PDB file of C-alpha atoms in Angstrom:
ATOM      1  CA  MET A   1      99.207 103.991  84.958  1.00  0.00           C
ATOM      2  CA  LYS A   2      99.653 100.161  86.938  1.00  0.00           C
ATOM      3  CA  GLU A   3      96.948  98.270  86.305  1.00  0.00           C
ATOM      4  CA  VAL A   4      95.448  96.982  89.974  1.00  0.00           C
ATOM      5  CA  LYS A   5      93.497  93.258  89.400  1.00  0.00           C
ATOM      6  CA  PRO A   6      92.231  90.371  91.436  1.00  0.00           C
ATOM      7  CA  GLN A   7      94.556  87.604  90.436  1.00  0.00           C
ATOM      8  CA  SER A   8      90.970  86.043  91.567  1.00  0.00           C
ATOM      9  CA  PHE A   9      92.164  82.456  88.799  1.00  0.00           C
ATOM     10  CA  VAL A  10      95.753  82.156  91.254  1.00  0.00           C
ATOM     11  CA  ARG A  11      95.039  81.158  95.237  1.00  0.00           C
ATOM     12  CA  TRP A  12      96.538  83.999  97.410  1.00  0.00           C
ATOM     13  CA  PHE A  13      99.666  82.583  98.745  1.00  0.00           C
ATOM     14  CA  ASP A  14     100.976  81.176  94.924  1.00  0.00           C
ATOM     15  CA  ARG A  15     100.334  84.888  93.840  1.00  0.00           C
ATOM     16  CA  GLN A  16     103.976  86.615  92.474  1.00  0.00           C
ATOM     17  CA  PHE A  17     104.278  90.324  93.265  1.00  0.00           C
ATOM     18  CA  ASP A  18     106.844  93.369  91.270  1.00  0.00           C
ATOM     19  CA  SER A  19     108.896  94.734  93.092  1.00  0.00           C
ATOM     20  CA  ASN A  20     110.931  98.100  93.198  1.00  0.00           C
ATOM     21  CA  THR A  21     107.407  99.867  91.927  1.00  0.00           C
ATOM     22  CA  GLY A  22     108.398 103.865  91.275  1.00  0.00           C
ATOM     23  CA  SER A  23     107.199 106.242  93.594  1.00  0.00           C
ATOM     24  CA  GLU A  24     105.361 107.815  90.334  1.00  0.00           C
ATOM     25  CA  TYR A  25     102.607 105.355  92.242  1.00  0.00           C
ATOM     26  CA  PHE A  26     102.252 106.740  95.437  1.00  0.00           C
ATOM     27  CA  ASP A  27      98.696 108.909  95.387  1.00  0.00           C
ATOM     28  CA  GLU A  28      97.560 105.956  93.064  1.00  0.00           C
ATOM     29  CA  PHE A  29      97.680 102.635  95.206  1.00  0.00           C
ATOM     30  CA  LEU A  30      97.243 105.757  98.612  1.00  0.00           C
ATOM     31  CA  LYS A  31      93.473 106.216  96.779  1.00  0.00           C
ATOM     32  CA  LEU A  32      92.588 102.607  96.500  1.00  0.00           C
ATOM     33  CA  LEU A  33      93.778 102.064  99.727  1.00  0.00           C
ATOM     34  CA  GLU A  34      92.207 104.607 101.291  1.00  0.00           C
ATOM     35  CA  ASP A  35      89.005 104.213  98.037  1.00  0.00           C
ATOM     36  CA  PHE A  36      88.896 100.329  98.948  1.00  0.00           C
ATOM     37  CA  PRO A  37      86.152 100.725 102.433  1.00  0.00           C
ATOM     38  CA  THR A  38      83.781 102.130 100.494  1.00  0.00           C
ATOM     39  CA  VAL A  39      83.397 100.334  97.808  1.00  0.00           C
ATOM     40  CA  LEU A  40      82.620  96.993 100.231  1.00  0.00           C
ATOM     41  CA  ASN A  41      80.343  98.494 101.505  1.00  0.00           C
ATOM     42  CA  GLN A  42      79.189  99.263  98.695  1.00  0.00           C
ATOM     43  CA  VAL A  43      79.473  96.250  97.262  1.00  0.00           C
ATOM     44  CA  LEU A  44      78.069  94.779 100.785  1.00  0.00           C
ATOM     45  CA  LYS A  45      74.963  98.314 101.385  1.00  0.00           C
ATOM     46  CA  SER A  46      72.257  95.309 101.267  1.00  0.00           C
ATOM     47  CA  CYS A  47      73.598  92.482 102.439  1.00  0.00           C
ATOM     48  CA  PRO A  48      71.203  90.573 105.119  1.00  0.00           C
ATOM     49  CA  THR A  49      73.115  88.897 108.055  1.00  0.00           C
ATOM     50  CA  GLU A  50      72.407  85.563 107.334  1.00  0.00           C
ATOM     51  CA  VAL A  51      73.996  86.716 103.992  1.00  0.00           C
ATOM     52  CA  SER A  52      77.195  88.066 106.098  1.00  0.00           C
ATOM     53  CA  THR A  53      76.953  85.255 108.294  1.00  0.00           C
ATOM     54  CA  ARG A  54      76.842  82.398 106.157  1.00  0.00           C
ATOM     55  CA  LYS A  55      80.270  79.648 106.007  1.00  0.00           C
ATOM     56  CA  MET A  56      80.476  78.107 103.165  1.00  0.00           C
ATOM     57  CA  GLY A  57      82.794  75.027 104.599  1.00  0.00           C
ATOM     58  CA  ASP A  58      85.226  76.117 105.798  1.00  0.00           C
ATOM     59  CA  LYS A  59      85.764  79.235 104.363  1.00  0.00           C
ATOM     60  CA  TRP A  60      84.981  81.563 105.478  1.00  0.00           C
ATOM     61  CA  SER A  61      81.720  84.018 105.609  1.00  0.00           C
ATOM     62  CA  VAL A  62      81.926  88.068 104.736  1.00  0.00           C
ATOM     63  CA  ASN A  63      82.514  88.970 107.933  1.00  0.00           C
ATOM     64  CA  GLU A  64      85.152  86.904 108.220  1.00  0.00           C
ATOM     65  CA  ASN A  65      87.019  87.847 105.456  1.00  0.00           C
ATOM     66  CA  ILE A  66      85.847  91.933 106.467  1.00  0.00           C
ATOM     67  CA  GLY A  67      87.810  91.096 109.989  1.00  0.00           C
ATOM     68  CA  HIS A  68      90.351  89.180 108.853  1.00  0.00           C
ATOM     69  CA  LEU A  69      90.785  92.258 106.502  1.00  0.00           C
ATOM     70  CA  ILE A  70      91.058  94.492 109.918  1.00  0.00           C
ATOM     71  CA  LEU A  71      92.583  92.103 111.591  1.00  0.00           C
ATOM     72  CA  LEU A  72      95.308  92.732 109.411  1.00  0.00           C
ATOM     73  CA  GLU A  73      95.913  97.030 109.656  1.00  0.00           C
ATOM     74  CA  ASP A  74      98.472  96.720 112.154  1.00  0.00           C
ATOM     75  CA  LEU A  75     100.224  94.585 110.322  1.00  0.00           C
ATOM     76  CA  TRP A  76     100.856  96.842 107.467  1.00  0.00           C
ATOM     77  CA  ARG A  77     101.623  99.865 109.710  1.00  0.00           C
ATOM     78  CA  ILE A  78     103.985  97.641 111.273  1.00  0.00           C
ATOM     79  CA  ARG A  79     105.052  96.436 107.835  1.00  0.00           C
ATOM     80  CA  PHE A  80     105.479 100.021 106.893  1.00  0.00           C
ATOM     81  CA  ARG A  81     107.548 100.941 109.536  1.00  0.00           C
ATOM     82  CA  ASP A  82     109.727  97.845 109.394  1.00  0.00           C
ATOM     83  CA  ILE A  83     110.424  99.827 105.557  1.00  0.00           C
ATOM     84  CA  MET A  84     111.444 102.866 106.722  1.00  0.00           C
ATOM     85  CA  LYS A  85     113.762 101.696 109.394  1.00  0.00           C
ATOM     86  CA  GLY A  86     115.700 100.147 107.361  1.00  0.00           C
ATOM     87  CA  LYS A  87     115.373  96.579 109.112  1.00  0.00           C
ATOM     88  CA  PRO A  88     116.291  94.097 106.604  1.00  0.00           C
ATOM     89  CA  ASP A  89     113.309  91.299 106.954  1.00  0.00           C
ATOM     90  CA  MET A  90     109.346  92.244 107.408  1.00  0.00           C
ATOM     91  CA  SER A  91     108.131  90.707 110.678  1.00  0.00           C
ATOM     92  CA  THR A  92     105.572  87.796 109.632  1.00  0.00           C
ATOM     93  CA  ALA A  93     102.532  87.215 109.528  1.00  0.00           C
ATOM     94  CA  ASP A  94     100.299  84.297 111.592  1.00  0.00           C
ATOM     95  CA  LEU A  95      99.513  82.671 107.894  1.00  0.00           C
ATOM     96  CA  SER A  96      96.910  79.950 109.915  1.00  0.00           C
ATOM     97  CA  ASN A  97      95.024  83.870 110.001  1.00  0.00           C
ATOM     98  CA  THR A  98      94.798  82.045 114.240  1.00  0.00           C
ATOM     99  CA  ALA A  99      92.739  85.999 114.897  1.00  0.00           C
ATOM    100  CA  THR A 100      91.038  85.401 112.234  1.00  0.00           C
ATOM    101  CA  ASP A 101      89.117  81.893 112.947  1.00  0.00           C
ATOM    102  CA  GLN A 102      89.456  82.833 117.458  1.00  0.00           C
ATOM    103  CA  SER A 103      86.812  85.731 116.210  1.00  0.00           C
ATOM    104  CA  SER A 104      83.817  86.344 116.896  1.00  0.00           C
ATOM    105  CA  PHE A 105      83.272  88.571 113.721  1.00  0.00           C
ATOM    106  CA  ASN A 106      79.877  86.336 113.040  1.00  0.00           C
ATOM    107  CA  LYS A 107      78.546  88.048 115.862  1.00  0.00           C
ATOM    108  CA  MET A 108      78.470  91.158 114.995  1.00  0.00           C
ATOM    109  CA  VAL A 109      76.689  92.952 111.397  1.00  0.00           C
ATOM    110  CA  VAL A 110      78.856  94.236 108.534  1.00  0.00           C
ATOM    111  CA  GLU A 111      77.958  97.815 109.177  1.00  0.00           C
ATOM    112  CA  GLU A 112      79.975  97.743 111.998  1.00  0.00           C
ATOM    113  CA  LEU A 113      82.911  95.515 110.579  1.00  0.00           C
ATOM    114  CA  ILE A 114      83.259  98.337 107.688  1.00  0.00           C
ATOM    115  CA  ASN A 115      83.281 101.617 110.349  1.00  0.00           C
ATOM    116  CA  ASP A 116      86.897  99.242 112.297  1.00  0.00           C
ATOM    117  CA  LEU A 117      88.207  98.439 109.246  1.00  0.00           C
ATOM    118  CA  VAL A 118      87.602 102.326 108.009  1.00  0.00           C
ATOM    119  CA  SER A 119      88.907 103.527 111.449  1.00  0.00           C
ATOM    120  CA  GLU A 120      91.981 100.594 110.903  1.00  0.00           C
ATOM    121  CA  ARG A 121      92.632 102.308 107.421  1.00  0.00           C
ATOM    122  CA  GLU A 122      92.290 105.346 107.971  1.00  0.00           C
ATOM    123  CA  LYS A 123      95.498 104.720 110.212  1.00  0.00           C
ATOM    124  CA  THR A 124      97.142 103.957 108.322  1.00  0.00           C
ATOM    125  CA  ILE A 125      96.868 106.102 105.736  1.00  0.00           C
ATOM    126  CA  VAL A 126      97.486 109.076 107.654  1.00  0.00           C
ATOM    127  CA  MET A 127     100.319 107.288 108.098  1.00  0.00           C
ATOM    128  CA  LEU A 128     101.122 106.583 104.610  1.00  0.00           C
ATOM    129  CA  GLN A 129     100.910 110.538 103.935  1.00  0.00           C
ATOM    130  CA  LYS A 130     103.288 111.920 106.510  1.00  0.00           C
ATOM    131  CA  LEU A 131     105.975 109.869 104.800  1.00  0.00           C
ATOM    132  CA  SER A 132     109.098 111.359 103.320  1.00  0.00           C
ATOM    133  CA  GLU A 133     110.647 110.483  99.630  1.00  0.00           C
ATOM    134  CA  GLU A 134     113.558 108.850 101.207  1.00  0.00           C
ATOM    135  CA  ASP A 135     111.800 106.334 102.999  1.00  0.00           C
ATOM    136  CA  LEU A 136     109.452 105.848  99.579  1.00  0.00           C
ATOM    137  CA  LEU A 137     112.920 104.035  98.705  1.00  0.00           C
ATOM    138  CA  LYS A 138     113.586 102.625 101.122  1.00  0.00           C
ATOM    139  CA  THR A 139     113.411  98.538 100.493  1.00  0.00           C
ATOM    140  CA  SER A 140     113.288  95.468 103.794  1.00  0.00           C
ATOM    141  CA  MET A 141     112.596  91.440 102.904  1.00  0.00           C
ATOM    142  CA  HIS A 142     108.994  90.139 102.727  1.00  0.00           C
ATOM    143  CA  PRO A 143     108.542  87.466 104.326  1.00  0.00           C
ATOM    144  CA  ARG A 144     106.620  84.743 102.461  1.00  0.00           C
ATOM    145  CA  LEU A 145     107.408  86.259  99.244  1.00  0.00           C
ATOM    146  CA  GLN A 146     111.764  86.431 100.031  1.00  0.00           C
ATOM    147  CA  GLN A 147     111.933  89.367  97.551  1.00  0.00           C
ATOM    148  CA  PRO A 148     112.678  92.721  98.442  1.00  0.00           C
ATOM    149  CA  MET A 149     110.172  95.731  98.344  1.00  0.00           C
ATOM    150  CA  ASN A 150     109.324  99.020  99.112  1.00  0.00           C
ATOM    151  CA  ILE A 151     107.048 100.914 100.072  1.00  0.00           C
ATOM    152  CA  ILE A 152     104.662 100.938  97.000  1.00  0.00           C
ATOM    153  CA  ASP A 153     105.253  97.464  96.735  1.00  0.00           C
ATOM    154  CA  LEU A 154     104.094  96.993  99.680  1.00  0.00           C
ATOM    155  CA  MET A 155     100.853  99.171  98.954  1.00  0.00           C
ATOM    156  CA  HIS A 156     100.299  98.074  95.995  1.00  0.00           C
ATOM    157  CA  PHE A 157      99.976  93.582  97.684  1.00  0.00           C
ATOM    158  CA  VAL A 158      98.050  95.354  99.842  1.00  0.00           C
ATOM    159  CA  ALA A 159      95.322  96.327  97.324  1.00  0.00           C
ATOM    160  CA  GLU A 160      95.885  93.136  95.953  1.00  0.00           C
ATOM    161  CA  HIS A 161      94.991  91.889  98.737  1.00  0.00           C
ATOM    162  CA  ASP A 162      91.918  93.643  99.162  1.00  0.00           C
ATOM    163  CA  LEU A 163      91.242  92.822  95.678  1.00  0.00           C
ATOM    164  CA  HIS A 164      91.349  89.182  96.822  1.00  0.00           C
ATOM    165  CA  HIS A 165      88.627  90.081  99.045  1.00  0.00           C
ATOM    166  CA  LEU A 166      86.492  91.087  98.085  1.00  0.00           C
ATOM    167  CA  HIS A 167      86.151  88.738  95.352  1.00  0.00           C
ATOM    168  CA  THR A 168      86.138  86.299  97.676  1.00  0.00           C
ATOM    169  CA  ILE A 169      83.135  88.476  99.221  1.00  0.00           C
ATOM    170  CA  LYS A 170      81.471  89.016  95.921  1.00  0.00           C
ATOM    171  CA  SER A 171      80.901  85.013  95.912  1.00  0.00           C
ATOM    172  CA  ILE A 172      80.220  84.166  98.560  1.00  0.00           C
ATOM    173  CA  ILE A 173      77.209  87.024  97.491  1.00  0.00           C
ATOM    174  CA  GLY A 174      76.226  86.056  94.686  1.00  0.00           C
ATOM    175  CA  THR A 175      75.973  82.444  95.900  1.00  0.00           C
ATOM    176  CA  MET A 176      72.373  84.008  97.519  1.00  0.00           C
TER     177      MET A 176
END
């Protein structure tokens, strides 16, 4: 079993990831990705709005962290398709997170955000379930990490990203 745990002591942009992960991890990572919204919902089921919308300095609130995850689902699907199509490089992300910063996620309630995340993640899961063994062998270059990644590597990357934000969210609500 491949261990997935947040590297909480390492800034997200400083993290390193393995590549060329075998297809035997597909089901494991698919389950992690599929279960994440439920895990997040459990953590936040009794989180009051004044806590979920609270900003700590210039850091995102709980709602903004969830909104960021929602926005990134489209990028993940694009990148999975990039790999499947054999594109040499995956599509780039907006590393300044402009869309997250300019959205009004703090005007929404946590339940609505989690429902939106569930909806977006389900689209990703359905897409991943349709992949062939041949698709799992293809690779594309990750634009920031500058390393080739296959579908499983990117699934691992997304699962780690989820855990990173879960850790961040738990830190925010732990300061109540």
